[in-house]
């Protein structure tokens, strides 16, 4: 990696993946600063991929910064939302690249949240069998989650994220200014993934979040910078040991098995992913307590913190006649269930997690205790 | 790689790509032999991808062999031909995988020619971000060309092979019996790529082909086995030094710049790819001679061999009013032209090739001399 002079106040996380290594830069005002991008080995042509919500806010700023680096900067603005994360939208990126005769040195910039990042990364992985791309995540969730791990892809009518690639960016630029325009619900949803890193890997970080949740929810740039940085570091540590998701990486799915059931059961888009994960962590925490792995006090702290982040702590009733049955059905079809008892990420004592098959009756009891009275 | 006991008469080429290494096996009757496949680490579920032409001939045989290895063997039969190498056909593979709830250990088997191989490989690269796949190429072209290199992908309305991935198979099984049912035109088309490896890399092989072209065209299994093996070895040697196509690998495109112009100018499907490459090698040979790189005698031998393989040696007129202009236009838009003079793969003395920018007037003269009189 080149020696670079960073602006004061810019935090860095180096993701070490051999020849696919890259840097995450975290700070204020990075999108409009050409030095955020200027030491990357890139071609003359750039394509910014954004969506209808984010483009009016930040596209011009990014275009201006890239104008000094690329002789041709173009853009494609996609419709916003998970519902558009499919082949037809992805193909809008390919259409633009081919109409403008973009070559294999063209750099793609993903300017937006997780959906834009997933689709742009997958387009970059496939266009001419691979062109470089840079992530510019504009939501807290994308900054702490999609920044690390190289997962890209689209949905298929029969399953989420079923078609995709592991593909690493050249760099990730987390401009904290973008979080100032983030709707409150999305800030909370992103905070769910920040909180997650505490119980599964780092109790010092968990305690820091507890002490600073007020500043974080008030969008204090310094607090957010630290939260994003530490989240990326922890995720990088986990992913670095398991790039292709064969084992340890599963612990990043703490709260996700219950969460996926809530998302699917309520209809996608009704609960945000982070909201479902927040509530799912409460449920997975209770499961860990039922298994005797964590004490009541830690469970109380976890629930309290999730609540203070503006996230739901009471699970929704998915079926008034057979709520537990509906949850169990949804979790059994989830891709992580491999025949027999469902495997959950449980907290194996504060700051440590593991995958464990849990008997159905214990799971059922947690669902009953966690749901609102119908 | 496990120690395996091969059937007598089975030739092997080991493709060394670190953890992505694999073996090409070449011989008769391999499709119906379960030991062709049985030492691969695979899941319970298999999906054979084939097309309407090949499936009636070989699908049952492959299903029978795989039945002893996988508890569930399914198939999807695609329409035949380059015209179907696009997203909608690729999605038939994803539909089948998801309808049958295939997990990430499912093995895809590509049973067919280059189009089936390219689409199956790309589907394998993308399904759940990567599942294993095995190539079972049933055309000579696919056996000597797509067996090595890991190129997979689909066409876009604005360009061939524009969307794809580099993705390596677990193994390649070249069953020479499948060549007995190959139409004569396709045998010749495949032979163009076999012949190609001589002038660019191995004159001993070139002389062997000259001496054995009669047996090869008569589909003698022993001769074909050697031709396929040596072709794969040479391609592996080239690709091994340049997996991602940044330099040396370009020499594999000998004859392809003229060839692509012929294919596009005649309308895709009118000339087979190998036919266009055969004729393109005559033209690129003449260009090399014009540049003083090879003598008249070697050029004569090259043209004679291409003719004996049943390939066209006279180029088609693409435009009766401005034939040279039409060829030049088509070659300038070809992706390998990067501004200014077109770069051609030229023979830098028999058995050695390199990329070289050639002045337009020299190219024009070769086109004029090579084409049929309008």
mmCIF file of N, CA, C and O in Angstrom, chain B residues 115-150:
data_model
loop_
_atom_site.group_PDB
_atom_site.id
_atom_site.type_symbol
_atom_site.label_atom_id
_atom_site.label_comp_id
_atom_site.label_asym_id
_atom_site.label_seq_id
_atom_site.Cartn_x
_atom_site.Cartn_y
_atom_site.Cartn_z
ATOM 1 N N UNK B 115 -20.747 -23.279 -24.931
ATOM 2 C CA UNK B 115 -21.827 -22.443 -24.396
ATOM 3 C C UNK B 115 -22.338 -23.012 -23.075
ATOM 4 O O UNK B 115 -22.484 -22.283 -22.081
ATOM 5 N N UNK B 116 -22.568 -24.312 -23.046
ATOM 6 C CA UNK B 116 -23.007 -24.954 -21.803
ATOM 7 C C UNK B 116 -21.938 -24.790 -20.719
ATOM 8 O O UNK B 116 -22.237 -24.478 -19.564
ATOM 9 N N UNK B 117 -20.679 -24.959 -21.095
ATOM 10 C CA UNK B 117 -19.587 -24.828 -20.125
ATOM 11 C C UNK B 117 -19.491 -23.414 -19.562
ATOM 12 O O UNK B 117 -19.346 -23.231 -18.356
ATOM 13 N N UNK B 118 -19.579 -22.428 -20.441
ATOM 14 C CA UNK B 118 -19.476 -21.037 -19.991
ATOM 15 C C UNK B 118 -20.620 -20.671 -19.044
ATOM 16 O O UNK B 118 -20.412 -19.998 -18.032
ATOM 17 N N UNK B 119 -21.836 -21.110 -19.401
ATOM 18 C CA UNK B 119 -22.987 -20.735 -18.569
ATOM 19 C C UNK B 119 -23.002 -21.508 -17.260
ATOM 20 O O UNK B 119 -23.310 -20.949 -16.205
ATOM 21 N N UNK B 120 -22.671 -22.788 -17.319
ATOM 22 C CA UNK B 120 -22.671 -23.594 -16.093
ATOM 23 C C UNK B 120 -21.580 -23.098 -15.139
ATOM 24 O O UNK B 120 -21.803 -22.986 -13.930
ATOM 25 N N UNK B 121 -20.411 -22.797 -15.688
ATOM 26 C CA UNK B 121 -19.332 -22.283 -14.852
ATOM 27 C C UNK B 121 -19.710 -20.963 -14.199
ATOM 28 O O UNK B 121 -19.424 -20.741 -13.019
ATOM 29 N N UNK B 122 -20.364 -20.106 -14.943
ATOM 30 C CA UNK B 122 -20.760 -18.809 -14.383
ATOM 31 C C UNK B 122 -21.865 -18.988 -13.336
ATOM 32 O O UNK B 122 -21.841 -18.348 -12.274
ATOM 33 N N UNK B 123 -22.794 -19.894 -13.608
ATOM 34 C CA UNK B 123 -23.829 -20.184 -12.604
ATOM 35 C C UNK B 123 -23.186 -20.712 -11.321
ATOM 36 O O UNK B 123 -23.553 -20.313 -10.214
ATOM 37 N N UNK B 124 -22.195 -21.588 -11.476
ATOM 38 C CA UNK B 124 -21.496 -22.141 -10.303
ATOM 39 C C UNK B 124 -20.743 -21.040 -9.557
ATOM 40 O O UNK B 124 -20.718 -21.007 -8.331
ATOM 41 N N UNK B 125 -20.151 -20.114 -10.295
ATOM 42 C CA UNK B 125 -19.411 -19.008 -9.665
ATOM 43 C C UNK B 125 -20.343 -18.133 -8.823
ATOM 44 O O UNK B 125 -19.932 -17.594 -7.800
ATOM 45 N N UNK B 126 -21.589 -17.997 -9.251
ATOM 46 C CA UNK B 126 -22.521 -17.036 -8.619
ATOM 47 C C UNK B 126 -23.497 -17.667 -7.632
ATOM 48 O O UNK B 126 -23.992 -16.967 -6.751
ATOM 49 N N UNK B 127 -23.853 -18.941 -7.802
ATOM 50 C CA UNK B 127 -24.891 -19.504 -6.936
ATOM 51 C C UNK B 127 -24.381 -19.552 -5.502
ATOM 52 O O UNK B 127 -23.342 -20.165 -5.229
ATOM 53 N N UNK B 128 -25.101 -18.913 -4.606
ATOM 54 C CA UNK B 128 -24.681 -18.805 -3.202
ATOM 55 C C UNK B 128 -23.218 -18.361 -3.093
ATOM 56 O O UNK B 128 -22.502 -18.797 -2.203
ATOM 57 N N UNK B 129 -22.807 -17.526 -4.018
ATOM 58 C CA UNK B 129 -21.450 -16.974 -4.099
ATOM 59 C C UNK B 129 -20.386 -18.049 -4.349
ATOM 60 O O UNK B 129 -19.229 -17.881 -3.971
ATOM 61 N N UNK B 130 -20.794 -19.135 -4.997
ATOM 62 C CA UNK B 130 -19.786 -20.112 -5.412
ATOM 63 C C UNK B 130 -20.052 -21.532 -4.959
ATOM 64 O O UNK B 130 -19.994 -21.809 -3.766
ATOM 65 N N UNK B 131 -20.353 -22.411 -5.904
ATOM 66 C CA UNK B 131 -20.467 -23.849 -5.627
ATOM 67 C C UNK B 131 -19.517 -24.574 -6.579
ATOM 68 O O UNK B 131 -19.109 -24.018 -7.598
ATOM 69 N N UNK B 132 -19.136 -25.822 -6.240
ATOM 70 C CA UNK B 132 -18.200 -26.538 -7.120
ATOM 71 C C UNK B 132 -18.833 -26.933 -8.456
ATOM 72 O O UNK B 132 -20.046 -27.134 -8.526
ATOM 73 N N UNK B 133 -17.980 -27.043 -9.485
ATOM 74 C CA UNK B 133 -18.504 -27.556 -10.753
ATOM 75 C C UNK B 133 -17.450 -28.378 -11.496
ATOM 76 O O UNK B 133 -16.255 -28.247 -11.256
ATOM 77 N N UNK B 134 -17.969 -29.255 -12.358
ATOM 78 C CA UNK B 134 -17.137 -30.171 -13.133
ATOM 79 C C UNK B 134 -17.481 -29.953 -14.608
ATOM 80 O O UNK B 134 -18.655 -29.863 -14.962
ATOM 81 N N UNK B 135 -16.436 -29.827 -15.444
ATOM 82 C CA UNK B 135 -16.664 -29.666 -16.877
ATOM 83 C C UNK B 135 -16.639 -31.035 -17.558
ATOM 84 O O UNK B 135 -15.700 -31.810 -17.342
ATOM 85 N N UNK B 136 -17.643 -31.310 -18.378
ATOM 86 C CA UNK B 136 -17.652 -32.510 -19.203
ATOM 87 C C UNK B 136 -17.856 -32.051 -20.647
ATOM 88 O O UNK B 136 -18.961 -32.160 -21.198
ATOM 89 N N UNK B 137 -16.800 -31.513 -21.269
ATOM 90 C CA UNK B 137 -16.950 -30.925 -22.599
ATOM 91 C C UNK B 137 -17.144 -31.995 -23.667
ATOM 92 O O UNK B 137 -16.422 -32.994 -23.679
ATOM 93 N N UNK B 138 -18.103 -31.766 -24.549
ATOM 94 C CA UNK B 138 -18.450 -32.788 -25.552
ATOM 95 C C UNK B 138 -18.120 -32.344 -26.978
ATOM 96 O O UNK B 138 -18.532 -33.002 -27.927
ATOM 97 N N UNK B 139 -17.416 -31.218 -27.128
ATOM 98 C CA UNK B 139 -16.942 -30.829 -28.459
ATOM 99 C C UNK B 139 -15.426 -30.701 -28.400
ATOM 100 O O UNK B 139 -14.856 -30.459 -27.328
ATOM 101 N N UNK B 140 -14.790 -30.842 -29.546
ATOM 102 C CA UNK B 140 -13.334 -30.716 -29.581
ATOM 103 C C UNK B 140 -12.926 -29.307 -29.151
ATOM 104 O O UNK B 140 -11.968 -29.127 -28.383
ATOM 105 N N UNK B 141 -13.668 -28.299 -29.628
ATOM 106 C CA UNK B 141 -13.349 -26.919 -29.263
ATOM 107 C C UNK B 141 -13.377 -26.732 -27.750
ATOM 108 O O UNK B 141 -12.462 -26.163 -27.153
ATOM 109 N N UNK B 142 -14.426 -27.231 -27.110
ATOM 110 C CA UNK B 142 -14.537 -27.066 -25.659
ATOM 111 C C UNK B 142 -13.440 -27.850 -24.946
ATOM 112 O O UNK B 142 -12.896 -27.402 -23.939
ATOM 113 N N UNK B 143 -13.092 -29.025 -25.469
ATOM 114 C CA UNK B 143 -12.061 -29.839 -24.808
ATOM 115 C C UNK B 143 -10.690 -29.168 -24.842
ATOM 116 O O UNK B 143 -9.935 -29.236 -23.880
ATOM 117 N N UNK B 144 -10.362 -28.510 -25.945
ATOM 118 C CA UNK B 144 -9.021 -27.927 -26.048
ATOM 119 C C UNK B 144 -8.994 -26.460 -25.639
ATOM 120 O O UNK B 144 -7.930 -25.899 -25.406
ATOM 121 N N UNK B 145 -10.158 -25.834 -25.535
ATOM 122 C CA UNK B 145 -10.163 -24.393 -25.281
ATOM 123 C C UNK B 145 -10.735 -24.056 -23.905
ATOM 124 O O UNK B 145 -10.056 -23.500 -23.053
ATOM 125 N N UNK B 146 -11.988 -24.462 -23.638
ATOM 126 C CA UNK B 146 -12.589 -24.064 -22.356
ATOM 127 C C UNK B 146 -12.111 -24.928 -21.190
ATOM 128 O O UNK B 146 -12.368 -24.582 -20.033
ATOM 129 N N UNK B 147 -11.415 -26.034 -21.460
ATOM 130 C CA UNK B 147 -10.927 -26.890 -20.366
ATOM 131 C C UNK B 147 -9.947 -26.171 -19.458
ATOM 132 O O UNK B 147 -9.805 -26.497 -18.296
ATOM 133 N N UNK B 148 -9.240 -25.212 -20.016
ATOM 134 C CA UNK B 148 -8.186 -24.520 -19.284
ATOM 135 C C UNK B 148 -8.440 -23.021 -19.334
ATOM 136 O O UNK B 148 -8.767 -22.489 -20.393
ATOM 137 N N UNK B 149 -8.305 -22.366 -18.197
ATOM 138 C CA UNK B 149 -8.368 -20.905 -18.221
ATOM 139 C C UNK B 149 -9.427 -20.321 -17.314
ATOM 140 O O UNK B 149 -9.334 -19.175 -16.898
ATOM 141 N N UNK B 150 -10.454 -21.105 -17.006
ATOM 142 C CA UNK B 150 -11.434 -20.652 -16.037
ATOM 143 C C UNK B 150 -12.331 -19.520 -16.488
ATOM 144 O O UNK B 150 -12.980 -18.880 -15.677
#
